XYZ file of C-alpha atoms in Angstrom:
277
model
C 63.135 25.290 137.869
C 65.082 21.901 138.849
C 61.995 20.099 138.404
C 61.757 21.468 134.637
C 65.306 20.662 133.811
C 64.544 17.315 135.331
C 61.376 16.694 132.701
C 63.376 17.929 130.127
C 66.561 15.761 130.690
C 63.758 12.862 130.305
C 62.828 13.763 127.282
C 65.852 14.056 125.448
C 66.746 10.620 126.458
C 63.498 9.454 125.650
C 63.862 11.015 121.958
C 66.907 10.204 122.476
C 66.130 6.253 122.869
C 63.231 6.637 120.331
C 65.836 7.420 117.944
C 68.050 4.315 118.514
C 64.762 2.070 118.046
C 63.880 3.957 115.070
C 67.447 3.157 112.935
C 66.843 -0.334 114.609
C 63.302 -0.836 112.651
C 65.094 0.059 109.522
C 68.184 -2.356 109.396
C 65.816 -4.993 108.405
C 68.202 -7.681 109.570
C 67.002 -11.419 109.835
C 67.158 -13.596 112.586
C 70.162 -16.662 112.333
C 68.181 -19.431 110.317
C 68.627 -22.053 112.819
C 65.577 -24.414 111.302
C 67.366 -24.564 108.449
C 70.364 -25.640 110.398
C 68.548 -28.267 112.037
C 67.123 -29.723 108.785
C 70.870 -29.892 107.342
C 71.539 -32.676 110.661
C 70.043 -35.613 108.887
C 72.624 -35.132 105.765
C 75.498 -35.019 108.486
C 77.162 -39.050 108.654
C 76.114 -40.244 112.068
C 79.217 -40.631 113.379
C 80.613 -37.083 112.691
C 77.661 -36.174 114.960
C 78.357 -39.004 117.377
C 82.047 -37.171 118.033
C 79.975 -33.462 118.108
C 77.905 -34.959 120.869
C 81.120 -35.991 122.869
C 83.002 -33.268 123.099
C 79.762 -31.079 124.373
C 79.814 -33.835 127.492
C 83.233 -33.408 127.891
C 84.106 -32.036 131.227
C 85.780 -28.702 129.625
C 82.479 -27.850 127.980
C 80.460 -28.633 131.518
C 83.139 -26.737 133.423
C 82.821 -23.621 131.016
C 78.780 -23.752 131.271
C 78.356 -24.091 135.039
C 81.053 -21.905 135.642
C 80.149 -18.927 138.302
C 82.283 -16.357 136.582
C 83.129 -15.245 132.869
C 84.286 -18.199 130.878
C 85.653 -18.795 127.296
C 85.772 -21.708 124.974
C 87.250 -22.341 121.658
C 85.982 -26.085 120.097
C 88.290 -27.115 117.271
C 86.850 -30.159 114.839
C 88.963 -32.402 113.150
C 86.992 -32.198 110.198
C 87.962 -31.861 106.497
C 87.190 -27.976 105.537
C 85.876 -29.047 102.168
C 83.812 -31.372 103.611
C 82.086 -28.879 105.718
C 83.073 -25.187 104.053
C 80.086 -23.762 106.106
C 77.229 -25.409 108.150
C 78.566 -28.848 110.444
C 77.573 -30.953 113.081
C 78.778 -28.535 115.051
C 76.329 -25.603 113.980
C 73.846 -28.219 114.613
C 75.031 -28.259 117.933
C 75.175 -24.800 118.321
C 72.046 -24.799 117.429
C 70.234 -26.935 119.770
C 72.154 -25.192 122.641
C 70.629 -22.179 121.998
C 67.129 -23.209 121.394
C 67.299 -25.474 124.956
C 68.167 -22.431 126.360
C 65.711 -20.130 124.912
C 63.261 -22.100 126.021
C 64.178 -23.312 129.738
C 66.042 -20.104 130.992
C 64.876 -17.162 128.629
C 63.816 -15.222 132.180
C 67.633 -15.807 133.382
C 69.659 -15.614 130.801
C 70.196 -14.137 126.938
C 71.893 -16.050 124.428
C 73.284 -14.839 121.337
C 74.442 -17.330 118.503
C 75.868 -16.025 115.043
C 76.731 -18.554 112.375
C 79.598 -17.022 110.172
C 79.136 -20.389 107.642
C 75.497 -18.727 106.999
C 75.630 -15.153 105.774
C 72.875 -13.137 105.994
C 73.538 -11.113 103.224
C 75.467 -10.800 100.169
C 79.248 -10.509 100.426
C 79.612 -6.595 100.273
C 76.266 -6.542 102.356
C 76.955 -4.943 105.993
C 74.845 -7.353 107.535
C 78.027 -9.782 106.413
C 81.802 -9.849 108.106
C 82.385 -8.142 111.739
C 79.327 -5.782 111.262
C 77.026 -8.577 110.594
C 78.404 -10.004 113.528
C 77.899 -7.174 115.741
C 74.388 -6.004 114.406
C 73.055 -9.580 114.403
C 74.235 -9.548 118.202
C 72.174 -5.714 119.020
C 69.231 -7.270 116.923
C 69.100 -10.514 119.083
C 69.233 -8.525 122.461
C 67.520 -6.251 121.809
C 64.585 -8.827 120.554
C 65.118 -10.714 123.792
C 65.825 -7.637 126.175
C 63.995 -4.678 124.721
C 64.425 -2.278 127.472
C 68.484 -2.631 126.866
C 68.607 0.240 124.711
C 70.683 3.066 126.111
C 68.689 6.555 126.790
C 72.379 8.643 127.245
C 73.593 10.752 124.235
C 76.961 10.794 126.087
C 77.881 7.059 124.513
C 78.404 8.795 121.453
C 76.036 6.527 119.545
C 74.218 8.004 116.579
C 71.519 6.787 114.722
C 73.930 7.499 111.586
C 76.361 5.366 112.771
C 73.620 2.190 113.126
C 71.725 2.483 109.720
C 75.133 3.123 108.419
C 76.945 0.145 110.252
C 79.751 2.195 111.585
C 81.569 -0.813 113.320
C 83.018 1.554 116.039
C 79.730 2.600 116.549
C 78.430 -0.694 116.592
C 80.752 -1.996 119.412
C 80.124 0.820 121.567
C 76.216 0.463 121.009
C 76.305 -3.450 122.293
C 78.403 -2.363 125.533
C 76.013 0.141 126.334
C 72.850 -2.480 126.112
C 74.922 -5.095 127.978
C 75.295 -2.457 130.916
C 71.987 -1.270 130.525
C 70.431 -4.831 131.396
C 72.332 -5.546 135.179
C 72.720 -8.459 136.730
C 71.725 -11.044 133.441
C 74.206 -13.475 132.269
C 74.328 -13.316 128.339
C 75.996 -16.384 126.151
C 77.769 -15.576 123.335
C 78.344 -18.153 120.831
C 79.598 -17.565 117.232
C 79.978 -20.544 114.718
C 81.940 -21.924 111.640
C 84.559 -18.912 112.102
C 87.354 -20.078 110.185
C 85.596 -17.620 106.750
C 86.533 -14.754 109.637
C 89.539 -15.828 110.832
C 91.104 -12.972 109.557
C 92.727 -9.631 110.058
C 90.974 -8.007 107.050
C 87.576 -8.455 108.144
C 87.699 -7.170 111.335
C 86.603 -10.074 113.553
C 89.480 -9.644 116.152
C 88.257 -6.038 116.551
C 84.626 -7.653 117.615
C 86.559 -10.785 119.515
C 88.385 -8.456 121.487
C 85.710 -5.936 121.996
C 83.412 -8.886 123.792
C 86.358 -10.459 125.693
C 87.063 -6.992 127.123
C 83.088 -6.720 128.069
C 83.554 -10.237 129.455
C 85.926 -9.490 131.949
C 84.913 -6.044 132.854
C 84.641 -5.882 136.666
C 82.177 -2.795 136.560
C 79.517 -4.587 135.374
C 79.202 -6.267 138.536
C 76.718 -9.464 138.675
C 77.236 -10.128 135.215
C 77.999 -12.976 133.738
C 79.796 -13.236 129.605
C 80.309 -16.767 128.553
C 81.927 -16.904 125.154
C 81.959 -20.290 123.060
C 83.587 -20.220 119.492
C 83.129 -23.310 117.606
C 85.315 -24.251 114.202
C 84.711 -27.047 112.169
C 88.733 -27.448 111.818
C 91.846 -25.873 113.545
C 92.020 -22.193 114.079
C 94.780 -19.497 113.481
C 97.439 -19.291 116.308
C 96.350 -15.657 116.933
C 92.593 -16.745 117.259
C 94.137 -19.694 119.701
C 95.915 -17.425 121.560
C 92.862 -15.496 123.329
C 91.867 -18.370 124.603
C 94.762 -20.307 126.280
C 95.385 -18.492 129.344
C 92.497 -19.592 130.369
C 92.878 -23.487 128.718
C 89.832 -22.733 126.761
C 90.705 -24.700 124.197
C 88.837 -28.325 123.333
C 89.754 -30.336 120.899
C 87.311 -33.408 119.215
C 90.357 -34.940 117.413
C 91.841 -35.091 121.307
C 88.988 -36.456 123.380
C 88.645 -39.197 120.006
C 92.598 -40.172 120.007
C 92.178 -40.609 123.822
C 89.029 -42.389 124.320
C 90.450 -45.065 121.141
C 93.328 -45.343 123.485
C 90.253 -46.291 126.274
C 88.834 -49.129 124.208
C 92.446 -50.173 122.792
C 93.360 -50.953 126.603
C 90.413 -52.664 127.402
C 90.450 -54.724 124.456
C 93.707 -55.882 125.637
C 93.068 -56.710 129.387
C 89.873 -58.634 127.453
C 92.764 -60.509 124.972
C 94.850 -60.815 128.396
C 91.987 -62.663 130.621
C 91.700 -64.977 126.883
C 94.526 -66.287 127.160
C 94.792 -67.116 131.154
C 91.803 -68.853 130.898
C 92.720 -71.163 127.859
């Protein structure tokens, strides 16, 4: 008798899990166009991507990657919003980011990358706003981790709620892969948000959900590394998630300081001019 209640439990959660996969084949979502991003760089003035390229050396970036632990990091640009209302150098640093570590540590690690300057669908599309966000997120794991979907009805996930992109549903849907795929560090990074930067489309709801995740002791060995990147300056309320933990790098910063650099050399280079004549 136990061992027929045990075959049976494994089926349900194997129809169970079939189901999941089976609203997942119908969302027909696309993949972030990141080649298209890269073929945008060359129209980008070299010296906009010059700054990009410094603050990703900067030792707040490096400390954030190689940290051991759950780490967050908000990159403000000090660029001019018309000038770049969606895709910028920094996308295209996203971008490569990603890619290098698709390709070098795909065994080790997931990464995620959503670019809110590119939508993937028309504006009342659900595949736009916080539910864009969220399915682009399941679509991307569950590309690069397929055995992360859940098998247990008692998450409360329906296959309803996906085709139907219940956010709630959503949210609960990527906790349950994350915990279903132990032990394996997963980097978030989301793009361009200023468009989302806002109460009305639900971003903070996702934000919060992930940071939440991130520092979610149960989950044991892993490891959530969050990067936000914004082509200009970011609400206070979007600031203020990340400055407990001084997550927040500024190019316009690193810029004024390193023209400070080269102003003080320049004079100790005047200064040895004038001894010598």
């Amino acid at each position: 008798m136990a061992r027929f209640e045990v075959v049976v439990a494994r089926d349900k959660r194997l129809a169970y899990t079939e189901q999941l996969r089976g609203a997942f084949s119908k969302l027909n979502l696309s993949e972030p166009d990141m080649d298209t991003i890269i073929n945008q760089a060359n129209s980008f003035p070299a010296k906009d991507r010059l700054r990009i390229g410094q603050a990703y050396s900067s030792s707040l970036f490096i400390q954030w990657f190689l940290s051991l632990g759950p780490s967050m990091l908000l990159i403000h640009g000090d660029f001019d919003v018309k000038k770049y209302p969606g895709i910028s150098p920094l996308s295209v640093q996203s971008v490569q980011m990603v890619q290098a570590m698709r390709a070098y540590k795909d065994e080790d690690t997931a990464s995620l990358v959503f670019f809110c300057g590119q939508p993937l669908g028309p504006p009342e599309d659900k595949n736009t706003g916080a539910t864009g966000l969220m399915l682009s997120f399941i679509q991307q794991l569950r590309k690069q981790r397929p055995f992360s979907v859940p098998d247990s009805p008692g998450w409360g996930i329906t296959r309803d709620g996906i085709k139907n992109g219940d956010l709630k549903v959503l949210k609960t849907l990527f906790a349950a892969m994350v915990r279903e795929v132990p032990d394996l560090p997963i980097i978030l990074v989301i793009d361009g948000v200023p468009p989302y930067d806002q109460s009305q489309c639900r971003f903070y709801e996702v934000l919060d959900m992930l940071i939440k995740l991130a520092k979610d002791e149960e989950l044991g060995g892993h490891c959530i590394k969050i990067l936000l990147s914004s082509p200009t300056k970011t609400s206070r309320e979007l600031q203020s998630r990340f400055q407990a933990q001084n997550g927040i790098l500024s190019i316009g910063l690193i810029n004024a300081e390193e023209g400070k650099e080269e102003g003080k050399e320049e004079g100790k280079e005047e200064g040895k001019g004038e001894v010598a004549s």
